[in-house]
Coordinates of C-alpha atoms in Angstrom, one line a residue:
X1 CA 0.2 -0.1 -0.4
X2 CA 2.7 2.3 1.1
X3 CA 4.7 1.5 -2.4
X4 CA 1.5 2.6 -4.4
X5 CA 1.1 5.9 -2.5
X6 CA 4.5 6.9 -3.0
X7 CA 4.1 6.0 -6.9
X8 CA 0.7 8.3 -6.7
X9 CA 2.7 10.9 -5.4
X10 CA 5.8 10.9 -7.7
X11 CA 3.3 10.7 -10.6
X12 CA 1.5 13.7 -9.0
X13 CA 5.0 15.2 -8.9
X14 CA 5.5 14.8 -12.6
X15 CA 2.4 16.2 -13.5
X16 CA 2.7 19.1 -11.6
X17 CA 6.5 19.6 -12.8
X18 CA 4.9 19.7 -16.4
X19 CA 2.1 21.9 -16.0
X20 CA 1.4 25.2 -14.9
X21 CA -1.5 27.6 -14.2
X22 CA -1.6 30.5 -16.6
X23 CA -5.2 32.2 -17.0
X24 CA -6.9 31.8 -20.5
X25 CA -7.9 35.5 -20.0
X26 CA -4.7 36.5 -20.9
X27 CA -4.4 35.3 -24.3
X28 CA -6.4 38.1 -25.4
X29 CA -5.5 40.7 -23.0
X30 CA -2.1 42.2 -23.4
X31 CA -1.9 43.7 -20.3
X32 CA -3.1 40.9 -18.3
X33 CA -0.3 38.9 -20.4
X34 CA 2.1 41.4 -19.6
X35 CA 1.3 41.1 -16.0
X36 CA 1.6 37.3 -15.9
X37 CA 4.3 36.2 -17.9
X38 CA 7.2 37.3 -15.8
X39 CA 6.0 34.7 -13.0
X40 CA 5.2 32.2 -15.5
X41 CA 9.1 32.3 -16.4
X42 CA 10.1 31.9 -13.1
X43 CA 8.3 28.7 -12.8
X44 CA 9.9 27.4 -15.9
X45 CA 13.6 28.2 -14.9
X46 CA 13.6 25.4 -12.7
X47 CA 12.3 22.6 -15.2
X48 CA 14.7 24.3 -17.6
X49 CA 17.7 23.4 -15.6
X50 CA 15.5 19.7 -14.4
X51 CA 17.4 16.7 -15.6
X52 CA 14.1 16.0 -17.8
X53 CA 14.2 19.0 -19.6
X54 CA 17.9 20.4 -19.5
X55 CA 19.2 20.7 -22.7
X56 CA 22.3 18.6 -23.8
X57 CA 24.4 21.7 -24.9
X58 CA 25.4 24.7 -22.5
X59 CA 25.3 26.8 -25.5
X60 CA 21.5 25.9 -25.7
X61 CA 21.0 25.6 -22.0
X62 CA 22.5 29.7 -21.3
X63 CA 20.6 30.3 -24.6
X64 CA 17.0 29.6 -23.3
X65 CA 18.5 30.8 -19.4
X66 CA 19.0 34.4 -20.8
X67 CA 15.5 34.7 -22.3
X68 CA 13.8 33.2 -19.5
X69 CA 15.6 35.3 -16.9
X70 CA 15.1 38.5 -18.8
X71 CA 11.1 37.9 -19.6
X72 CA 11.2 37.1 -15.5
X73 CA 12.6 40.7 -15.3
X74 CA 15.7 39.5 -13.8
X75 CA 18.1 41.8 -16.2
X76 CA 21.2 41.3 -14.0
X77 CA 21.6 37.8 -14.4
X78 CA 20.4 37.5 -17.9
X79 CA 23.2 39.6 -19.2
X80 CA 25.2 37.4 -17.3
X81 CA 23.9 34.0 -18.8
X82 CA 24.1 35.9 -22.4
X83 CA 27.8 36.7 -21.8
X84 CA 28.2 32.9 -20.9
X85 CA 26.5 31.9 -23.9
X86 CA 28.7 34.2 -25.9
X87 CA 31.6 32.6 -24.4
X88 CA 30.8 29.0 -25.1
X89 CA 29.9 29.4 -28.7
X90 CA 32.8 31.1 -29.7
X91 CA 36.2 32.2 -28.2
X92 CA 38.3 35.6 -28.8
X93 CA 35.1 37.9 -28.6
X94 CA 34.6 36.4 -32.0
X95 CA 30.3 36.5 -30.9
X96 CA 30.1 39.6 -29.1
X97 CA 27.5 40.7 -31.3
X98 CA 25.3 37.8 -30.8
X99 CA 22.0 38.5 -29.4
X100 CA 22.9 42.6 -29.0
X101 CA 19.5 43.5 -29.5
X102 CA 18.3 41.7 -26.4
X103 CA 21.0 43.0 -24.5
X104 CA 20.4 46.7 -25.3
X105 CA 16.9 46.2 -24.2
X106 CA 18.1 44.6 -20.7
X107 CA 20.6 47.3 -20.2
X108 CA 17.9 50.2 -21.1
X109 CA 15.3 48.4 -18.6
X110 CA 18.1 48.7 -16.0
X111 CA 19.0 52.0 -17.0
X112 CA 15.1 53.4 -17.3
X113 CA 14.5 52.2 -14.0
X114 CA 17.6 53.2 -11.8
X115 CA 17.7 56.8 -13.3
X116 CA 13.8 57.2 -13.8
X117 CA 14.2 58.2 -17.2
X118 CA 11.9 57.5 -20.5
X119 CA 12.6 53.7 -22.5
X120 CA 13.6 55.7 -25.3
X121 CA 16.3 58.0 -23.5
X122 CA 17.6 54.8 -21.9
X123 CA 17.9 52.9 -24.9
X124 CA 19.8 55.7 -26.7
X125 CA 22.1 56.1 -23.9
X126 CA 23.1 52.4 -23.5
X127 CA 23.2 51.8 -27.4
X128 CA 25.9 54.6 -27.6
X129 CA 27.7 53.3 -24.7
X130 CA 27.7 49.7 -25.8
X131 CA 28.5 50.8 -29.7
X132 CA 32.1 52.6 -28.2
X133 CA 32.8 49.3 -26.2
X134 CA 32.7 47.4 -29.9
X135 CA 35.9 46.2 -31.6
X136 CA 35.9 48.0 -35.0
X137 CA 35.5 44.5 -36.7
X138 CA 32.3 44.1 -35.0
X139 CA 30.9 47.2 -36.0
X140 CA 29.8 46.0 -39.6
X141 CA 28.1 43.2 -37.9
X142 CA 25.5 45.6 -36.1
X143 CA 23.2 45.8 -39.1
X144 CA 22.2 42.2 -39.4
X145 CA 22.5 41.4 -35.3
X146 CA 19.7 44.3 -34.7
X147 CA 17.5 43.4 -37.9
X148 CA 15.1 41.3 -35.5
X149 CA 11.8 40.6 -38.0
X150 CA 8.7 42.3 -35.7
X151 CA 6.4 40.7 -37.8
X152 CA 7.2 37.0 -37.8
X153 CA 7.7 37.5 -34.2
X154 CA 4.5 38.7 -33.8
X155 CA 2.9 36.0 -35.8
X156 CA 5.0 33.4 -33.7
X157 CA 3.7 34.8 -30.7
X158 CA -0.2 34.8 -31.6
X159 CA 0.5 31.2 -33.0
X160 CA 1.5 30.3 -29.5
X161 CA -1.0 32.0 -27.4
X162 CA -4.0 30.5 -30.0
X163 CA -2.8 27.1 -28.6
X164 CA -3.6 28.4 -25.3
X165 CA -7.4 29.5 -25.7
X166 CA -10.0 28.0 -23.2
X167 CA -7.1 26.5 -21.1
X168 CA -5.8 27.7 -17.5
X169 CA -3.0 25.6 -17.4
X170 CA 0.3 25.3 -20.0
X171 CA 2.5 22.5 -20.2
X172 CA 6.4 23.2 -20.1
X173 CA 7.2 23.2 -24.0
X174 CA 4.6 25.4 -24.8
X175 CA 5.2 27.9 -21.6
X176 CA 8.9 27.9 -23.1
X177 CA 7.9 28.5 -26.9
X178 CA 5.9 31.3 -24.9
X179 CA 8.5 33.0 -22.9
X180 CA 10.8 33.2 -25.8
X181 CA 8.3 34.6 -28.5
X182 CA 7.0 37.5 -26.3
X183 CA 10.5 38.4 -25.9
X184 CA 11.4 38.6 -29.4
X185 CA 8.4 40.6 -29.8
X186 CA 8.5 42.5 -26.8
X187 CA 12.2 43.2 -27.9
X188 CA 12.4 44.0 -30.8
X189 CA 8.9 46.3 -31.1
X190 CA 10.0 48.1 -28.9
X191 CA 14.1 49.0 -29.9
X192 CA 14.4 48.3 -33.7
X193 CA 13.1 51.6 -35.1
X194 CA 15.2 53.8 -32.4
X195 CA 18.2 51.2 -32.7
X196 CA 18.5 51.3 -36.6
X197 CA 18.1 54.8 -36.8
X198 CA 20.8 55.3 -34.0
X199 CA 23.3 52.7 -35.6
X200 CA 22.7 54.3 -39.4
X201 CA 23.9 57.6 -37.3
X202 CA 27.0 55.8 -36.2
X203 CA 27.8 54.4 -39.7
X204 CA 28.0 58.0 -41.1
X205 CA 30.3 59.2 -39.0
X206 CA 32.8 56.1 -39.6
X207 CA 31.7 55.3 -43.5
X208 CA 31.0 56.4 -46.4
X209 CA 28.4 54.3 -48.0
X210 CA 26.7 54.6 -51.8
X211 CA 24.3 52.6 -53.8
X212 CA 24.0 53.1 -57.2
X213 CA 22.3 51.3 -60.4
X214 CA 24.8 50.4 -63.0
X215 CA 24.1 49.3 -66.1
X216 CA 26.7 47.4 -67.6
X217 CA 27.6 46.9 -71.5
X218 CA 25.5 43.7 -71.7
X219 CA 22.4 45.7 -71.1
X220 CA 21.8 44.2 -67.4
X221 CA 21.3 46.6 -64.7
X222 CA 22.7 46.1 -61.6
X223 CA 22.6 47.9 -58.1
X224 CA 25.9 48.2 -57.0
X225 CA 26.4 49.4 -52.8
X226 CA 30.2 50.8 -52.1
X227 CA 31.5 51.2 -48.6
X228 CA 34.5 53.1 -47.6
X229 CA 36.2 54.3 -44.2
X230 CA 36.3 57.9 -44.0
X231 CA 39.9 58.1 -43.0
X232 CA 40.9 56.1 -46.1
X233 CA 41.2 59.2 -48.8
X234 CA 43.6 57.7 -51.2
X235 CA 43.0 54.8 -54.1
X236 CA 42.8 51.7 -52.3
X237 CA 42.0 47.6 -53.8
X238 CA 38.6 46.6 -53.9
X239 CA 37.3 43.8 -52.2
X240 CA 34.0 42.6 -54.5
X241 CA 31.5 40.4 -53.6
X242 CA 28.5 39.5 -55.9
X243 CA 25.3 38.8 -53.3
X244 CA 22.0 37.3 -54.8
X245 CA 20.7 37.8 -51.5
X246 CA 19.8 41.6 -51.6
X247 CA 19.3 43.1 -48.3
X248 CA 21.2 43.6 -45.0
X249 CA 24.1 41.8 -46.5
X250 CA 24.8 44.2 -48.7
X251 CA 26.3 46.4 -46.3
X252 CA 27.5 44.0 -44.1
X253 CA 29.9 42.9 -46.5
X254 CA 31.1 46.6 -47.6
X255 CA 31.7 47.7 -44.1
X256 CA 33.3 44.7 -43.3
X257 CA 35.9 45.2 -46.3
X258 CA 36.2 48.7 -45.3
X259 CA 37.2 47.9 -41.7
X260 CA 39.9 45.7 -43.0
X261 CA 41.3 49.3 -44.8
X262 CA 39.7 48.2 -48.3
X263 CA 37.1 49.6 -50.2
X264 CA 34.1 47.5 -49.9
X265 CA 32.2 46.7 -53.4
X266 CA 28.8 44.8 -53.2
X267 CA 26.5 44.1 -56.5
X268 CA 23.8 42.3 -56.4
X269 CA 22.8 39.9 -59.0
X270 CA 19.8 40.2 -62.1
X271 CA 16.7 40.8 -60.7
X272 CA 17.6 41.8 -57.4
X273 CA 17.0 45.2 -55.2
X274 CA 16.9 47.5 -58.1
X275 CA 17.5 45.5 -61.1
X276 CA 14.2 44.7 -63.4
X277 CA 15.9 42.5 -65.1
X278 CA 15.0 38.7 -65.2
X279 CA 16.1 36.9 -62.3
X280 CA 17.8 33.8 -63.2
X281 CA 19.8 32.7 -60.7
X282 CA 23.6 31.0 -61.4
X283 CA 23.3 31.8 -65.8
X284 CA 24.8 35.2 -65.9
X285 CA 27.7 36.0 -63.1
X286 CA 30.0 34.8 -65.5
X287 CA 29.1 37.5 -68.1
X288 CA 28.0 40.4 -65.7
X289 CA 30.6 40.1 -62.9
X290 CA 33.6 41.0 -65.7
X291 CA 31.8 44.0 -66.7
X292 CA 31.3 44.6 -62.8
X293 CA 35.2 44.4 -62.6
X294 CA 35.4 46.6 -65.6
X295 CA 33.4 49.5 -64.2
X296 CA 34.7 49.1 -60.3
X297 CA 38.7 48.8 -61.9
X298 CA 38.6 52.7 -63.3
X299 CA 36.8 54.1 -60.0
X300 CA 38.6 57.3 -58.6
X301 CA 38.9 55.4 -55.1
X302 CA 40.2 52.1 -56.9
X303 CA 43.9 51.6 -57.2
X304 CA 43.6 49.3 -60.7
X305 CA 43.3 45.8 -58.0
X306 CA 40.4 43.8 -57.2
X307 CA 39.9 40.8 -54.9
X308 CA 36.6 38.7 -54.1
X309 CA 35.5 37.2 -51.3
X310 CA 32.0 35.2 -50.3
X311 CA 30.1 32.4 -49.1
X312 CA 28.3 29.3 -50.5
X313 CA 26.1 31.2 -53.8
X314 CA 28.8 33.7 -53.3
X315 CA 31.7 31.3 -53.7
X316 CA 29.9 30.2 -56.7
X317 CA 30.0 33.7 -57.9
X318 CA 33.8 33.9 -57.7
X319 CA 34.1 30.8 -60.0
X320 CA 32.1 32.0 -62.4
X321 CA 33.8 35.0 -62.4
X322 CA 37.0 33.5 -63.7
X323 CA 35.6 31.9 -66.5
X324 CA 36.7 34.9 -67.9
X325 CA 39.5 36.4 -66.0
X326 CA 39.6 40.2 -65.8
X327 CA 43.2 41.6 -65.5
X328 CA 42.3 44.0 -62.7
X329 CA 41.4 40.6 -60.5
X330 CA 43.8 39.5 -58.9
X331 CA 42.8 37.4 -56.1
X332 CA 39.4 35.4 -55.2
X333 CA 38.9 33.7 -51.7
X334 CA 35.9 31.1 -52.2
X335 CA 34.4 30.0 -49.3
X336 CA 32.0 27.2 -48.9
X337 CA 31.3 27.4 -52.8
X338 CA 28.7 25.8 -54.4
X339 CA 29.4 23.6 -57.2
X340 CA 26.4 24.2 -59.4
X341 CA 25.6 20.9 -60.9
X342 CA 28.1 19.3 -59.0
X343 CA 26.7 19.3 -55.7
X344 CA 23.3 21.5 -56.0
X345 CA 20.8 21.7 -56.7
X346 CA 21.5 17.6 -57.6
X347 CA 24.2 15.1 -56.2
X348 CA 25.0 12.2 -58.3
X349 CA 22.0 12.8 -60.6
X350 CA 19.4 13.1 -58.0
X351 CA 17.7 16.4 -57.4
X352 CA 16.8 17.7 -54.1
X353 CA 13.4 19.0 -52.7
X354 CA 15.4 21.9 -50.8
X355 CA 16.3 23.6 -54.2
X356 CA 12.5 24.5 -54.9
X357 CA 12.3 26.2 -51.1
X358 CA 16.1 28.2 -52.2
X359 CA 14.4 29.1 -55.3
X360 CA 11.6 30.6 -53.8
X361 CA 13.6 32.1 -51.4
X362 CA 16.2 34.1 -53.7
X363 CA 12.8 34.8 -56.3
X364 CA 9.6 35.7 -54.8
X365 CA 10.7 39.6 -54.2
X366 CA 13.8 42.0 -54.7
X367 CA 15.0 41.0 -51.5
X368 CA 14.9 37.4 -49.7
X369 CA 11.4 36.3 -48.6
X370 CA 12.9 35.5 -44.9
X371 CA 9.8 34.3 -43.5
X372 CA 8.9 31.7 -46.0
X373 CA 12.1 30.2 -46.2
X374 CA 12.0 29.8 -42.8
X375 CA 8.3 28.3 -42.7
X376 CA 9.4 24.7 -41.6
X377 CA 5.1 24.0 -41.6
X378 CA 4.6 25.1 -44.6
X379 CA 7.4 23.2 -46.3
X380 CA 6.8 20.0 -44.6
X381 CA 3.2 20.2 -45.5
X382 CA 4.4 20.5 -49.0
X383 CA 6.8 18.1 -49.2
X384 CA 4.1 15.5 -47.6
X385 CA 1.3 16.4 -50.2
X386 CA 3.5 16.0 -52.6
X387 CA 5.0 12.2 -51.3
X388 CA 1.6 11.1 -50.6
X389 CA 0.4 12.0 -54.1
X390 CA 2.6 9.6 -55.6
X391 CA 3.0 12.3 -58.6
X392 CA 6.4 12.8 -60.0
X393 CA 9.0 15.1 -58.7
X394 CA 8.4 17.4 -61.4
X395 CA 5.3 18.1 -60.1
X396 CA 6.9 19.5 -56.8
X397 CA 6.4 23.1 -57.7
X398 CA 2.8 22.7 -59.1
X399 CA 1.8 21.1 -55.3
X400 CA 3.3 24.1 -53.9
X401 CA 0.7 26.5 -55.6
X402 CA 3.7 28.1 -57.2
X403 CA 4.8 27.0 -60.2
X404 CA 8.3 27.8 -61.4
X405 CA 10.3 28.1 -64.8
X406 CA 13.4 27.9 -62.9
X407 CA 12.6 24.6 -61.2
X408 CA 11.1 22.8 -64.2
X409 CA 14.6 24.2 -66.1
X410 CA 17.1 22.8 -63.5
X411 CA 15.2 19.4 -63.6
X412 CA 15.7 19.5 -67.6
X413 CA 19.2 19.0 -67.2
X414 CA 20.1 16.0 -64.6
X415 CA 23.8 15.3 -65.7
X416 CA 26.3 17.9 -65.9
X417 CA 25.6 19.4 -69.3
X418 CA 26.7 22.7 -71.3
X419 CA 23.9 23.8 -69.4
X420 CA 25.7 23.5 -65.9
X421 CA 29.3 23.6 -67.8
X422 CA 28.8 27.5 -69.0
X423 CA 28.3 28.6 -65.7
X424 CA 31.8 28.0 -64.4
X425 CA 35.1 27.2 -65.9
X426 CA 35.1 24.2 -67.2
X427 CA 38.5 21.3 -67.8
X428 CA 40.6 23.3 -70.0
X429 CA 39.1 26.6 -68.6
X430 CA 40.9 26.2 -65.3
X431 CA 44.6 25.9 -66.8
X432 CA 44.1 29.5 -67.6
X433 CA 43.6 30.8 -64.2
X434 CA 47.0 32.1 -62.8
X435 CA 45.6 34.2 -60.1
X436 CA 46.4 33.1 -56.6
X437 CA 43.2 31.7 -54.8
X438 CA 42.4 30.4 -50.7
X439 CA 39.5 28.5 -50.3
X440 CA 38.0 28.0 -46.9
X441 CA 35.5 24.5 -46.5
X442 CA 34.7 22.5 -43.3
X443 CA 34.2 19.0 -42.4
X444 CA 30.6 19.7 -41.8
X445 CA 29.8 21.7 -44.9
X446 CA 27.2 21.5 -46.9
X447 CA 29.1 22.4 -49.9
X448 CA 32.5 20.8 -49.4
X449 CA 31.8 18.4 -52.5
X450 CA 31.6 21.9 -54.4
X451 CA 34.7 23.5 -53.1
X452 CA 36.6 20.7 -53.3
X453 CA 35.6 19.8 -57.0
X454 CA 37.1 23.8 -57.7
X455 CA 40.1 23.1 -55.8
X456 CA 40.6 19.4 -57.2
X457 CA 40.2 20.3 -61.2
X458 CA 42.3 23.7 -60.7
X459 CA 45.3 21.4 -59.7
X460 CA 44.1 18.7 -62.5
X461 CA 44.4 21.1 -65.3
X462 CA 46.9 23.7 -64.0
X463 CA 50.3 22.4 -62.7
X464 CA 51.3 25.0 -61.2
X465 CA 47.8 26.7 -60.1
X466 CA 48.5 29.2 -56.9
X467 CA 45.8 27.7 -55.1
X468 CA 45.6 27.0 -51.0
X469 CA 43.0 24.8 -49.1
X470 CA 42.1 25.5 -45.5
X471 CA 39.8 22.8 -44.0
X472 CA 38.8 22.2 -40.5
X473 CA 35.6 21.2 -38.1
X474 CA 33.5 24.0 -39.6
X475 CA 30.2 23.6 -41.2
X476 CA 28.7 25.9 -43.6
X477 CA 28.6 29.2 -41.4
X478 CA 31.4 28.3 -40.0
X479 CA 33.9 28.4 -42.6
X480 CA 33.0 31.4 -43.8
X481 CA 32.6 33.4 -41.0
X482 CA 34.9 32.1 -37.6
X483 CA 35.3 28.7 -35.9
X484 CA 32.4 27.8 -33.5
X485 CA 33.3 26.7 -30.1
X486 CA 30.9 23.9 -31.2
X487 CA 29.9 22.4 -33.9
X488 CA 26.7 19.4 -34.3
X489 CA 27.0 19.5 -30.7
X490 CA 30.8 18.5 -30.2
X491 CA 33.4 21.0 -28.9
X492 CA 36.1 21.5 -31.4
X493 CA 39.9 21.9 -31.0
X494 CA 40.9 25.5 -29.5
X495 CA 43.2 26.0 -32.4
X496 CA 40.9 25.2 -35.0
X497 CA 38.6 28.2 -33.5
X498 CA 39.9 31.0 -36.0
X499 CA 38.5 33.9 -37.6
X500 CA 37.8 33.4 -41.1
X501 CA 37.5 36.9 -41.7
X502 CA 41.4 37.9 -40.2
X503 CA 42.5 34.9 -42.5
X504 CA 41.0 35.8 -45.6
X505 CA 42.1 39.9 -45.1
X506 CA 45.1 38.8 -44.1
X507 CA 45.3 37.1 -47.6
X508 CA 44.3 40.0 -49.3
X509 CA 46.8 41.6 -47.3
X510 CA 49.2 39.6 -49.1
X511 CA 48.4 39.1 -52.5
X512 CA 47.0 42.8 -53.1
X513 CA 49.2 44.7 -50.3
X514 CA 52.6 42.9 -50.4
X515 CA 51.8 42.0 -46.6
X516 CA 53.1 38.9 -45.2
X517 CA 52.0 35.5 -45.8
X518 CA 49.6 34.4 -43.6
X519 CA 50.9 31.9 -41.1
X520 CA 48.8 29.0 -41.3
X521 CA 49.5 28.3 -45.0
X522 CA 52.5 26.3 -44.4
X523 CA 51.6 24.2 -47.6
X524 CA 48.9 23.8 -50.4
X525 CA 46.4 21.8 -48.1
X526 CA 46.1 22.9 -44.2
X527 CA 44.0 20.8 -42.3
X528 CA 43.3 20.6 -38.7
X529 CA 43.3 17.3 -37.3
X530 CA 40.2 16.8 -34.9
X531 CA 41.0 15.9 -31.4
X532 CA 44.8 16.4 -31.3
X533 CA 44.9 20.4 -31.3
X534 CA 47.1 20.8 -34.3
X535 CA 47.0 21.9 -37.8
X536 CA 49.3 20.0 -40.2
X537 CA 50.1 21.0 -43.8
X538 CA 50.6 18.3 -47.2
X539 CA 51.1 19.1 -50.5
X540 CA 48.3 17.5 -52.6
X541 CA 44.6 16.1 -51.2
X542 CA 45.6 12.1 -50.8
X543 CA 48.9 13.1 -48.2
X544 CA 46.3 13.8 -45.8
X545 CA 45.7 10.5 -44.6
X546 CA 48.7 8.1 -44.1
X547 CA 46.4 4.8 -43.6
X548 CA 43.7 3.0 -45.1
X549 CA 41.4 0.9 -44.4
X550 CA 39.4 -1.8 -46.6
X551 CA 35.6 -2.6 -46.1
X552 CA 33.9 -5.5 -47.3
X553 CA 30.3 -6.1 -47.9
X554 CA 29.9 -9.4 -46.6
X555 CA 33.5 -11.9 -44.8
X556 CA 35.8 -12.7 -46.9
X557 CA 35.4 -16.5 -46.0
X558 CA 31.5 -16.9 -46.7
X559 CA 31.9 -15.1 -49.8
X560 CA 34.7 -17.8 -50.9
X561 CA 32.5 -20.0 -50.2
X562 CA 29.4 -19.0 -52.0
X563 CA 31.8 -18.5 -55.3
X564 CA 32.7 -22.2 -54.9
X565 CA 29.0 -23.0 -54.4
X566 CA 28.1 -21.0 -56.9
X567 CA 30.2 -22.3 -59.7
X568 CA 29.4 -25.7 -58.4
X569 CA 25.9 -25.4 -59.1
X570 CA 26.3 -23.8 -62.5
X571 CA 28.4 -26.7 -63.7
X572 CA 25.3 -29.0 -62.4
X573 CA 22.7 -26.7 -64.2
X574 CA 21.1 -26.1 -61.0
X575 CA 19.6 -23.2 -60.0
X576 CA 21.6 -20.5 -57.7
X577 CA 18.5 -20.3 -55.0

């Protein structure tokens, strides 16, 4: 009997641990919601740290903890948890921009209370102080870090609240989702217009930013953004990026180059931003970029030397640019480069469903459709509907409700045929590429196949290729920014936690300004050996390993006996089975 009572008590405690009181009236009453939600967050915090709900990764734990503490209005401890999250995310202060919007919100709330001032005045004061404390290399990331989507966060908040209609209790996971979506909406609806204006004002003091519509010789009109640091008055080398993801990334790439004492130029591809040309991804970069480089190299702020940088699609763009090499282009730094027709939109002749989601992401409007791209529920339902329909893969775009000529055109080329070959160098084209190149990719990079394809082809057709490779425990994002402390939930060696930005621009200094060669580039291939905390350097890919292992699909002895038995039965005209 005592055992049954004990079990009953345990069950009741478990039920109480998973449910919290939350009045249903708060769902439709914003004032009541604001009053109730700090208390809810305080109830959720102990559960977050319990054995049942504690995230496996400490980075994720501190991520959720600082948000809950902030909702609970425990701003001091929240900022400490946020700081810990950043330290766990990246070494050497490389992640200082991370969640800076939440930091400014908490600091402003503390300032407002301590000095009995308005939130607006408090926000301006803490923003100015924070801005001055940031390292120069963090400044370019501010625009992206502060660009929270107020509309989307409001949508997510409403979605969670709708689940609570007619309920006076809330489970742990819904409570956590409610607190997080509430904080995102409350923060960015409260700070975004003001901080973006303050940031723009600070940028004007530091940078000269110009946006032009450039009509090139082939008739296409492209939008180009040029960024120069105000202190630099002499002509400089230009670091060019060709960017299909038009938006806040344009200024980021430009300001990053200017911060490293170059002129930053970012051109959007056809059909993006102010361009009225048809947007056909990948198809025109090989001809358009040549004309852009020609224009850039003749401007008074350019000293005649151009380098290129960028990752993923932007890495592909650089390989497209050397299909026909302009004399002013002195080097490229393709990072995690898409191998068009090689690893995207198909691998081994198998197309990926993701390609339709990506096509709509970059073609739905003149910038990028972030909300649609991130709508996992929508895309999961489209893929499920297609799967259940039994129809061919070619029908996927029609099922999505948005037929796509691009999607259909890609499907018409399942092999690596002339359609793909004309976009980037092909075979003997690589022999003509005689400029220095630095490729970066990672063991966890989605486009590692593409990055290594270009590297291999260049060395295959050009025996004197001045082409270096850096590869380490990086994912698609890390290999074009910096080495995260954790990748796929696992810690990476401290020696691998480098700034890819610093590496890239020290390469530009070496090639374009006669600076020292980056120390890490001791040979053509430079790779980090995981769990050894060391880098190694070899002359070719085959020398990256010192041994091989042979795998068999079945036991060798069994296979030998099967072969003898097979020959015997065939000689006797008997069936094999």
